[in-house]
């Protein structure tokens, strides 16, 4: 059946969800408080870099199944399902999640909900949030208990957002007895036969946090082993390859290097620890503090390698940084390990030149004091050390001989273990890696 639904919050998650639901044939109204953003979305302009999403947006706008607005009253009148896709960033004063956007969205929408409807949370939240929001809905909505709530976490990866939404690994529905499960199964029906786990609010909320904590732990695990490999003269890349053949372990998320960043994993593990402490079970997630510490240590280690390559001091040295996005195929620089390293080197007096294929505009806004180049070759010109910090394909495929013509000194730190050490050494480079001899 074709549903009329609204998607509240037009960020990464919201735009993707809105466009994908329209693609399934539903009628969608996306909402945001930012009028400029709404205007450009209605003109088919995507404010983020996400492959395939621009076309999806424009196709569904043109088909009349999708539009964007700012008015919660209009949203309540338009839809029978309302998806909450607000950001839940880390609070400034602690590791906990800042739920103010989510709370504000519910407070704005609920007073207009005067007929039976389903509000569906997709944001990543501390366990217990859904219970609280359900009570708030009943209290504020003229429809009372007929304004139901469900929790349906989203697992999309940046760079694969459309694919992850249209063919998800699983669907998790946190519901109370009522119409919610049937409605959501019907809504997602066109996706085909997707494994679906139906459970309570708390479990649904925790599935998301537990999944991200597991992924972060897997990355920090291999990075801890990388530290040992470096100390012992072993090769973490070969080691990960060997581990990965064990099906119980698997090869994915064992790429050792500069570690994780972005708008999700770092803040989600911190919020998880903060919530566990509130629940009196802080000890259970104590290991996530180690996961965080190992991850941040990677950045220090990359800076140490580069400093050693410039004879102990960055002062007045030209340094090329390749990569600004927190991962390739993204222009997202939130908690980007690459920019963190670039800024640390600049603070020590290095003349840093940064290049990234997609994230330069965002990087410039966040780090106006760094210098930026229009290509990898330009960033490398005259450099005494080159750091590869985000594994964009164009960096992985760099020709060491050609890049060698640009630099003053052939010295490279492979922060993502993606270069062929033999080829780079053969071209006269001093090669350093995070976890390889
Ligand atoms: C993540 C989760 O994968 C997704 O399910 C969730 O919904 C949101 O958070 P995302 O932040 O888009 O998605 O990126 P992801 O591809 O998971 O990478 C996270 C970070 O880990 C990146 O900085 C990446 O460079 C790093 N990483 C990933 C590694 O350092 N090593 C790896 O082996 C894998």
Coordinates of C-alpha atoms and ligand atoms in Angstrom, one line a residue:
X1 CA 0.0 0.0 0.0
X2 CA 1.1 3.5 -0.7
X3 CA 1.6 5.6 2.5
X4 CA 1.8 9.3 3.2
X5 CA 4.6 9.9 5.5
X6 CA 6.8 12.7 6.8
X7 CA 10.5 12.7 7.6
X8 CA 11.5 15.2 10.2
X9 CA 15.1 16.3 10.0
X10 CA 16.8 16.7 6.6
X11 CA 20.3 15.7 7.4
X12 CA 22.2 12.7 6.1
X13 CA 19.7 10.2 7.4
X14 CA 16.6 12.2 6.8
X15 CA 17.2 13.1 3.1
X16 CA 18.2 9.5 2.4
X17 CA 15.2 8.0 4.1
X18 CA 12.8 10.6 2.5
X19 CA 14.2 9.9 -1.0
X20 CA 14.3 6.2 -0.6
X21 CA 10.7 6.0 0.7
X22 CA 9.5 8.1 -2.2
X23 CA 11.4 5.7 -4.5
X24 CA 9.4 2.8 -3.0
X25 CA 6.3 4.7 -4.2
X26 CA 5.2 6.4 -1.0
X27 CA 4.3 10.1 -0.8
X28 CA 6.8 11.9 1.3
X29 CA 7.1 15.3 2.9
X30 CA 10.5 16.0 4.3
X31 CA 10.9 18.6 7.1
X32 CA 13.7 20.8 8.3
X33 CA 13.9 24.0 10.4
X34 CA 16.5 25.4 8.0
X35 CA 14.6 27.3 5.2
X36 CA 17.6 27.6 2.9
X37 CA 18.2 23.9 3.1
X38 CA 14.5 23.2 2.3
X39 CA 14.6 25.6 -0.6
X40 CA 17.7 24.0 -2.2
X41 CA 16.3 20.4 -1.6
X42 CA 13.1 21.4 -3.4
X43 CA 15.3 22.5 -6.3
X44 CA 17.0 19.1 -6.3
X45 CA 20.3 20.3 -4.8
X46 CA 21.9 17.9 -2.3
X47 CA 23.7 19.6 0.5
X48 CA 25.9 16.5 1.1
X49 CA 28.2 14.2 -1.0
X50 CA 26.5 10.9 -1.3
X51 CA 26.6 8.7 -4.4
X52 CA 23.3 8.1 -6.1
X53 CA 21.3 10.2 -3.7
X54 CA 21.2 13.3 -5.9
X55 CA 19.5 11.4 -8.8
X56 CA 17.1 9.7 -6.4
X57 CA 16.1 13.1 -5.0
X58 CA 15.6 14.8 -8.4
X59 CA 13.7 11.8 -9.8
X60 CA 11.2 11.7 -6.9
X61 CA 10.8 15.5 -6.8
X62 CA 10.0 15.4 -10.5
X63 CA 7.5 12.5 -10.0
X64 CA 5.7 14.6 -7.4
X65 CA 6.2 12.0 -4.7
X66 CA 8.6 14.1 -2.6
X67 CA 8.8 17.6 -1.4
X68 CA 10.3 19.5 1.6
X69 CA 8.8 22.0 4.0
X70 CA 9.3 23.6 7.4
X71 CA 5.8 23.5 8.9
X72 CA 5.0 20.8 11.6
X73 CA 1.3 21.6 11.3
X74 CA 1.4 20.8 7.6
X75 CA 3.4 17.6 8.4
X76 CA 0.7 16.5 10.9
X77 CA -2.0 17.1 8.4
X78 CA -0.1 15.4 5.6
X79 CA 1.1 12.1 7.0
X80 CA 0.0 9.1 9.0
X81 CA 3.6 8.1 9.7
X82 CA 6.2 10.5 10.9
X83 CA 9.9 9.6 11.0
X84 CA 12.3 11.2 13.4
X85 CA 15.7 11.6 11.7
X86 CA 17.3 14.2 13.9
X87 CA 21.0 14.4 14.8
X88 CA 22.0 13.3 18.3
X89 CA 25.6 14.7 18.6
X90 CA 27.8 14.5 21.6
X91 CA 27.1 17.1 24.3
X92 CA 29.7 19.8 24.8
X93 CA 30.0 19.2 28.5
X94 CA 30.2 15.4 28.6
X95 CA 30.3 12.2 26.6
X96 CA 26.5 11.9 26.6
X97 CA 24.2 12.4 23.7
X98 CA 22.5 15.8 23.1
X99 CA 18.9 15.0 22.5
X100 CA 17.7 18.6 22.2
X101 CA 16.9 18.4 18.4
X102 CA 14.9 15.2 18.9
X103 CA 13.0 16.7 21.9
X104 CA 12.3 19.9 20.0
X105 CA 11.0 18.0 16.9
X106 CA 8.6 16.0 19.1
X107 CA 7.5 19.2 20.9
X108 CA 6.8 20.9 17.6
X109 CA 4.9 18.0 16.0
X110 CA 2.9 16.5 18.8
X111 CA 0.4 19.3 19.5
X112 CA -0.8 19.0 15.9
X113 CA -1.3 15.2 15.9
X114 CA -5.1 15.1 16.2
X115 CA -5.8 11.7 14.5
X116 CA -4.3 8.2 14.9
X117 CA -0.8 8.1 13.6
X118 CA 2.6 6.5 14.1
X119 CA 5.7 8.4 15.0
X120 CA 8.9 6.4 14.2
X121 CA 12.3 7.2 15.7
X122 CA 15.3 6.4 13.5
X123 CA 17.9 8.5 15.3
X124 CA 20.6 6.8 17.4
X125 CA 19.6 7.4 21.0
X126 CA 20.5 6.4 24.6
X127 CA 18.4 3.4 25.7
X128 CA 15.2 4.7 27.5
X129 CA 14.6 7.6 25.1
X130 CA 11.8 5.9 23.2
X131 CA 9.9 5.2 26.4
X132 CA 10.2 8.8 27.4
X133 CA 9.2 10.2 24.0
X134 CA 6.2 7.8 23.9
X135 CA 4.9 9.3 27.2
X136 CA 5.6 12.8 25.9
X137 CA 3.5 12.1 22.7
X138 CA 0.6 10.8 24.7
X139 CA 0.8 13.9 26.9
X140 CA 1.1 16.5 24.1
X141 CA -0.9 15.1 21.2
X142 CA -4.6 15.8 21.0
X143 CA -4.9 12.2 19.7
X144 CA -3.5 11.0 23.0
X145 CA -2.6 7.3 23.0
X146 CA -3.7 7.0 19.3
X147 CA -0.4 8.8 18.5
X148 CA 1.8 5.7 18.8
X149 CA 5.6 5.5 18.8
X150 CA 7.9 2.9 17.4
X151 CA 11.7 2.7 17.3
X152 CA 13.3 1.6 14.0
X153 CA 17.0 2.3 14.1
X154 CA 19.0 3.1 10.9
X155 CA 22.3 1.4 10.1
X156 CA 23.3 3.2 7.0
X157 CA 26.9 3.9 6.2
X158 CA 27.9 7.2 4.6
X159 CA 28.9 6.6 1.0
X160 CA 26.5 3.6 0.8
X161 CA 23.4 5.3 2.2
X162 CA 21.0 4.6 -0.6
X163 CA 22.1 1.0 -1.0
X164 CA 22.0 0.4 2.8
X165 CA 18.4 1.9 2.9
X166 CA 17.0 0.1 -0.1
X167 CA 18.6 -3.3 0.7
X168 CA 19.3 -3.3 4.4
X169 CA 20.9 -6.3 6.2
X170 CA 18.0 -6.3 8.7
X171 CA 15.1 -4.3 9.9
X172 CA 14.6 -3.8 13.6
X173 CA 11.2 -2.7 14.9
X174 CA 10.9 -1.7 18.5
X175 CA 7.1 -1.6 19.1
X176 CA 4.3 -1.9 21.6
X177 CA 1.3 -4.0 20.9
X178 CA -0.8 -2.1 18.4
X179 CA -0.8 -1.1 14.8
X180 CA 2.9 -0.2 14.6
X181 CA 4.4 -3.5 13.5
X182 CA 1.8 -4.0 10.7
X183 CA 2.1 -0.5 9.4
X184 CA 5.9 -0.7 9.3
X185 CA 6.0 -4.1 7.7
X186 CA 3.6 -2.8 5.0
X187 CA 5.7 0.4 4.5
X188 CA 8.9 -1.6 4.0
X189 CA 7.2 -4.4 2.1
X190 CA 8.5 -3.2 -1.3
X191 CA 12.0 -3.8 -0.1
X192 CA 11.4 -7.5 -0.4
X193 CA 12.3 -10.3 2.0
X194 CA 14.5 -8.5 4.6
X195 CA 15.3 -10.3 8.0
X196 CA 13.1 -8.4 10.5
X197 CA 13.5 -8.5 14.2
X198 CA 10.5 -7.3 16.2
X199 CA 11.2 -6.4 19.8
X200 CA 10.6 -3.8 22.5
X201 CA 11.8 -0.2 22.6
X202 CA 14.8 -0.7 24.8
X203 CA 16.2 -3.7 22.7
X204 CA 15.7 -1.8 19.5
X205 CA 17.6 1.2 20.8
X206 CA 20.3 -1.0 22.1
X207 CA 20.8 -3.0 18.9
X208 CA 22.0 0.2 17.1
X209 CA 24.4 1.2 19.9
X210 CA 25.7 -2.3 20.4
X211 CA 26.3 -2.7 16.6
X212 CA 28.3 0.5 16.4
X213 CA 30.2 -0.3 19.6
X214 CA 31.1 -3.7 18.1
X215 CA 32.4 -2.2 14.9
X216 CA 34.5 0.4 16.8
X217 CA 35.8 -2.4 19.0
X218 CA 36.8 -4.4 16.0
X219 CA 38.7 -1.5 14.5
X220 CA 40.5 -0.7 17.8
X221 CA 41.3 -4.4 18.3
X222 CA 43.2 -4.5 15.0
X223 CA 44.8 -1.2 15.8
X224 CA 46.0 -2.4 19.2
X225 CA 47.5 -5.4 17.4
X226 CA 49.1 -3.0 15.0
X227 CA 50.9 -1.3 17.9
X228 CA 52.3 -4.7 18.9
X229 CA 53.2 -5.5 15.3
X230 CA 55.1 -2.2 15.0
X231 CA 57.0 -3.0 18.2
X232 CA 57.7 -6.6 17.2
X233 CA 58.6 -5.9 13.5
X234 CA 55.5 -7.8 12.2
X235 CA 53.0 -6.8 9.5
X236 CA 49.4 -6.1 10.6
X237 CA 48.1 -6.2 7.1
X238 CA 49.2 -9.8 6.5
X239 CA 48.1 -10.6 10.0
X240 CA 44.6 -9.2 9.4
X241 CA 44.4 -11.1 6.1
X242 CA 45.2 -14.3 8.0
X243 CA 42.7 -13.6 10.8
X244 CA 40.0 -12.9 8.2
X245 CA 40.1 -16.4 6.8
X246 CA 38.6 -17.5 10.0
X247 CA 34.9 -17.2 9.3
X248 CA 34.2 -16.6 13.0
X249 CA 36.3 -13.4 12.8
X250 CA 35.9 -12.2 9.2
X251 CA 38.0 -9.8 7.2
X252 CA 35.8 -6.7 7.3
X253 CA 36.5 -3.8 9.7
X254 CA 40.0 -5.2 10.3
X255 CA 41.7 -2.4 8.3
X256 CA 44.4 -1.1 10.7
X257 CA 45.5 2.5 10.4
X258 CA 44.5 5.9 11.6
X259 CA 41.3 4.5 13.1
X260 CA 37.6 5.6 13.1
X261 CA 36.1 9.1 13.0
X262 CA 32.9 10.5 11.6
X263 CA 29.6 11.6 13.0
X264 CA 28.7 8.2 14.4
X265 CA 31.2 5.7 15.9
X266 CA 33.1 8.1 18.2
X267 CA 30.1 9.8 19.7
X268 CA 28.0 6.7 19.9
X269 CA 30.6 4.8 22.0
X270 CA 30.9 7.7 24.3
X271 CA 27.2 8.1 24.7
X272 CA 26.9 4.4 25.3
X273 CA 29.4 4.6 28.2
X274 CA 27.6 7.6 29.6
X275 CA 24.2 5.9 29.5
X276 CA 25.6 2.6 31.0
X277 CA 26.9 4.7 33.9
X278 CA 23.5 6.3 34.4
X279 CA 22.1 2.8 34.5
X280 CA 24.6 1.8 37.2
X281 CA 26.3 -0.7 34.9
X282 CA 29.3 1.5 33.8
X283 CA 31.7 -1.4 34.5
X284 CA 30.1 -3.4 31.7
X285 CA 31.3 -0.9 29.1
X286 CA 34.6 0.1 30.7
X287 CA 36.4 -1.6 27.7
X288 CA 34.9 1.0 25.4
X289 CA 37.0 3.7 27.0
X290 CA 40.0 1.6 25.9
X291 CA 38.5 1.4 22.4
X292 CA 38.3 5.2 22.3
X293 CA 41.8 5.6 23.8
X294 CA 43.4 3.2 21.3
X295 CA 41.6 5.0 18.5
X296 CA 42.8 8.4 19.5
X297 CA 46.4 7.1 20.0
X298 CA 46.5 6.3 16.3
X299 CA 46.5 10.0 15.5
X300 CA 49.4 10.7 17.9
X301 CA 51.3 7.8 16.3
X302 CA 50.8 9.2 12.8
X303 CA 52.2 12.6 13.9
X304 CA 55.1 10.8 15.7
X305 CA 56.1 8.9 12.5
X306 CA 56.0 12.1 10.4
X307 CA 58.0 14.1 13.0
X308 CA 60.7 11.4 13.0
X309 CA 60.8 11.6 9.2
X310 CA 61.6 15.4 9.4
X311 CA 64.4 14.9 12.0
X312 CA 62.4 15.6 15.1
X313 CA 60.7 19.0 14.4
X314 CA 58.0 20.3 12.1
X315 CA 59.0 23.9 12.6
X316 CA 59.2 25.5 9.1
X317 CA 58.8 22.1 7.3
X318 CA 56.5 21.6 4.4
X319 CA 54.1 18.8 5.1
X320 CA 51.6 17.3 2.6
X321 CA 48.4 15.8 4.0
X322 CA 46.3 13.7 1.5
X323 CA 42.8 13.3 2.8
X324 CA 40.4 15.5 4.9
X325 CA 37.2 13.5 4.9
X326 CA 36.8 10.9 7.8
X327 CA 36.6 8.2 5.1
X328 CA 36.7 8.0 1.3
X329 CA 33.6 8.7 -0.9
X330 CA 32.4 11.2 1.7
X331 CA 32.8 15.0 2.2
X332 CA 32.1 14.6 5.9
X333 CA 34.8 15.9 8.2
X334 CA 33.1 15.4 11.5
X335 CA 35.8 14.0 13.9
X336 CA 38.0 13.4 11.0
X337 CA 41.3 11.7 12.0
X338 CA 43.0 13.2 8.9
X339 CA 42.2 16.8 9.9
X340 CA 43.0 16.1 13.5
X341 CA 46.5 15.0 12.4
X342 CA 46.9 18.0 10.0
X343 CA 46.0 20.4 12.7
X344 CA 48.3 18.8 15.3
X345 CA 51.3 19.1 12.8
X346 CA 50.3 22.7 12.1
X347 CA 50.3 23.5 15.8
X348 CA 53.9 22.2 16.0
X349 CA 54.9 24.7 13.3
X350 CA 54.6 22.6 10.2
X351 CA 53.5 24.3 6.9
X352 CA 50.7 21.9 6.2
X353 CA 49.0 21.6 2.7
X354 CA 45.9 19.5 2.6
X355 CA 44.2 18.0 -0.4
X356 CA 41.0 16.0 -0.5
X357 CA 38.8 15.1 -3.6
X358 CA 35.5 16.1 -1.9
X359 CA 35.9 17.6 1.5
X360 CA 37.9 20.7 0.9
X361 CA 35.0 23.2 1.3
X362 CA 34.0 21.6 4.6
X363 CA 37.6 21.4 5.8
X364 CA 38.2 25.1 5.0
X365 CA 35.3 26.2 7.1
X366 CA 36.3 24.1 10.1
X367 CA 40.1 24.6 9.9
X368 CA 40.5 28.0 8.2
X369 CA 44.1 28.3 9.3
X370 CA 45.3 25.2 7.3
X371 CA 46.5 25.6 3.7
X372 CA 44.7 23.8 1.0
X373 CA 45.8 22.5 -2.4
X374 CA 43.8 21.7 -5.6
X375 CA 45.4 18.3 -6.2
X376 CA 47.6 15.7 -4.6
X377 CA 50.6 16.9 -6.7
X378 CA 50.1 20.5 -5.6
X379 CA 49.9 19.5 -1.9
X380 CA 53.1 17.5 -2.3
X381 CA 55.0 20.2 -4.1
X382 CA 58.2 20.9 -2.1
X383 CA 57.0 18.7 0.9
X384 CA 59.5 17.0 3.1
X385 CA 57.0 14.4 4.2
X386 CA 53.7 13.2 2.7
X387 CA 50.9 11.7 4.9
X388 CA 48.2 9.6 3.3
X389 CA 45.4 9.8 5.8
X390 CA 42.1 9.0 4.0
X391 CA 42.2 6.1 1.5
X392 CA 40.6 7.7 -1.6
X393 CA 41.2 5.6 -4.6
X394 CA 43.2 8.4 -6.3
X395 CA 45.7 8.3 -3.4
X396 CA 45.9 4.5 -3.4
X397 CA 46.7 4.6 -7.1
X398 CA 49.3 7.4 -6.8
X399 CA 52.4 6.7 -8.9
X400 CA 55.4 7.0 -6.4
X401 CA 57.8 8.0 -9.2
X402 CA 55.6 10.8 -10.4
X403 CA 54.8 12.1 -6.9
X404 CA 58.6 11.8 -6.2
X405 CA 59.1 14.6 -8.8
X406 CA 57.0 17.0 -6.7
X407 CA 58.4 16.5 -3.2
X408 CA 61.6 17.9 -1.7
X409 CA 62.2 14.7 0.3
X410 CA 60.7 11.3 -0.6
X411 CA 59.2 10.3 2.8
X412 CA 55.7 9.0 3.2
X413 CA 53.5 7.9 6.1
X414 CA 50.8 5.5 5.0
X415 CA 48.1 6.2 7.6
X416 CA 45.7 3.6 6.0
X417 CA 48.1 0.8 5.0
X418 CA 47.0 1.0 1.4
X419 CA 50.2 1.7 -0.4
X420 CA 52.6 -1.0 -1.7
X421 CA 55.7 -0.5 0.5
X422 CA 57.9 -2.4 -2.0
X423 CA 56.9 -0.1 -4.9
X424 CA 57.3 3.1 -2.9
X425 CA 60.7 2.0 -1.6
X426 CA 61.8 1.0 -5.1
X427 CA 60.9 4.5 -6.2
X428 CA 63.3 5.9 -3.5
X429 CA 60.8 6.7 -0.8
X430 CA 61.3 6.2 2.9
X431 CA 58.0 4.4 3.8
X432 CA 56.4 4.4 7.2
X433 CA 53.1 2.7 8.2
X434 CA 50.9 2.4 11.2
X435 CA 51.5 -1.3 11.9
X436 CA 53.9 -2.5 9.2
X437 CA 57.6 -2.8 9.3
Ligands
LIG1 C1 29.0 3.8 10.8 C2 28.3 2.4 10.8 O1 29.1 1.5 9.9 C3 26.9 2.5 10.4 O2 26.3 1.2 10.4 C4 26.2 3.4 11.3 O3 24.8 3.5 11.0 C5 26.9 4.7 11.4 O4 28.2 4.6 11.7 P1 29.9 5.4 9.0 O5 30.3 6.3 10.1 O6 29.3 6.0 7.8 O7 29.0 4.3 9.5 O8 31.3 4.8 8.5 P2 32.0 3.3 8.5 O9 32.2 2.9 7.1 O10 31.4 2.4 9.4 O11 33.5 3.8 9.0 C6 33.7 4.4 10.3 C7 35.1 4.8 10.5 O12 35.9 3.6 10.7 C8 35.8 5.5 9.3 O13 36.5 6.5 9.9 C9 36.7 4.4 8.7 O14 37.8 5.0 8.1 C10 37.1 3.6 9.9 N1 37.4 2.2 9.6 C11 36.5 1.4 9.1 C12 38.7 1.7 9.9 O15 39.5 2.5 10.4 N2 39.0 0.4 9.7 C13 38.1 -0.4 9.2 O16 38.4 -1.6 9.0 C14 36.8 0.1 8.9

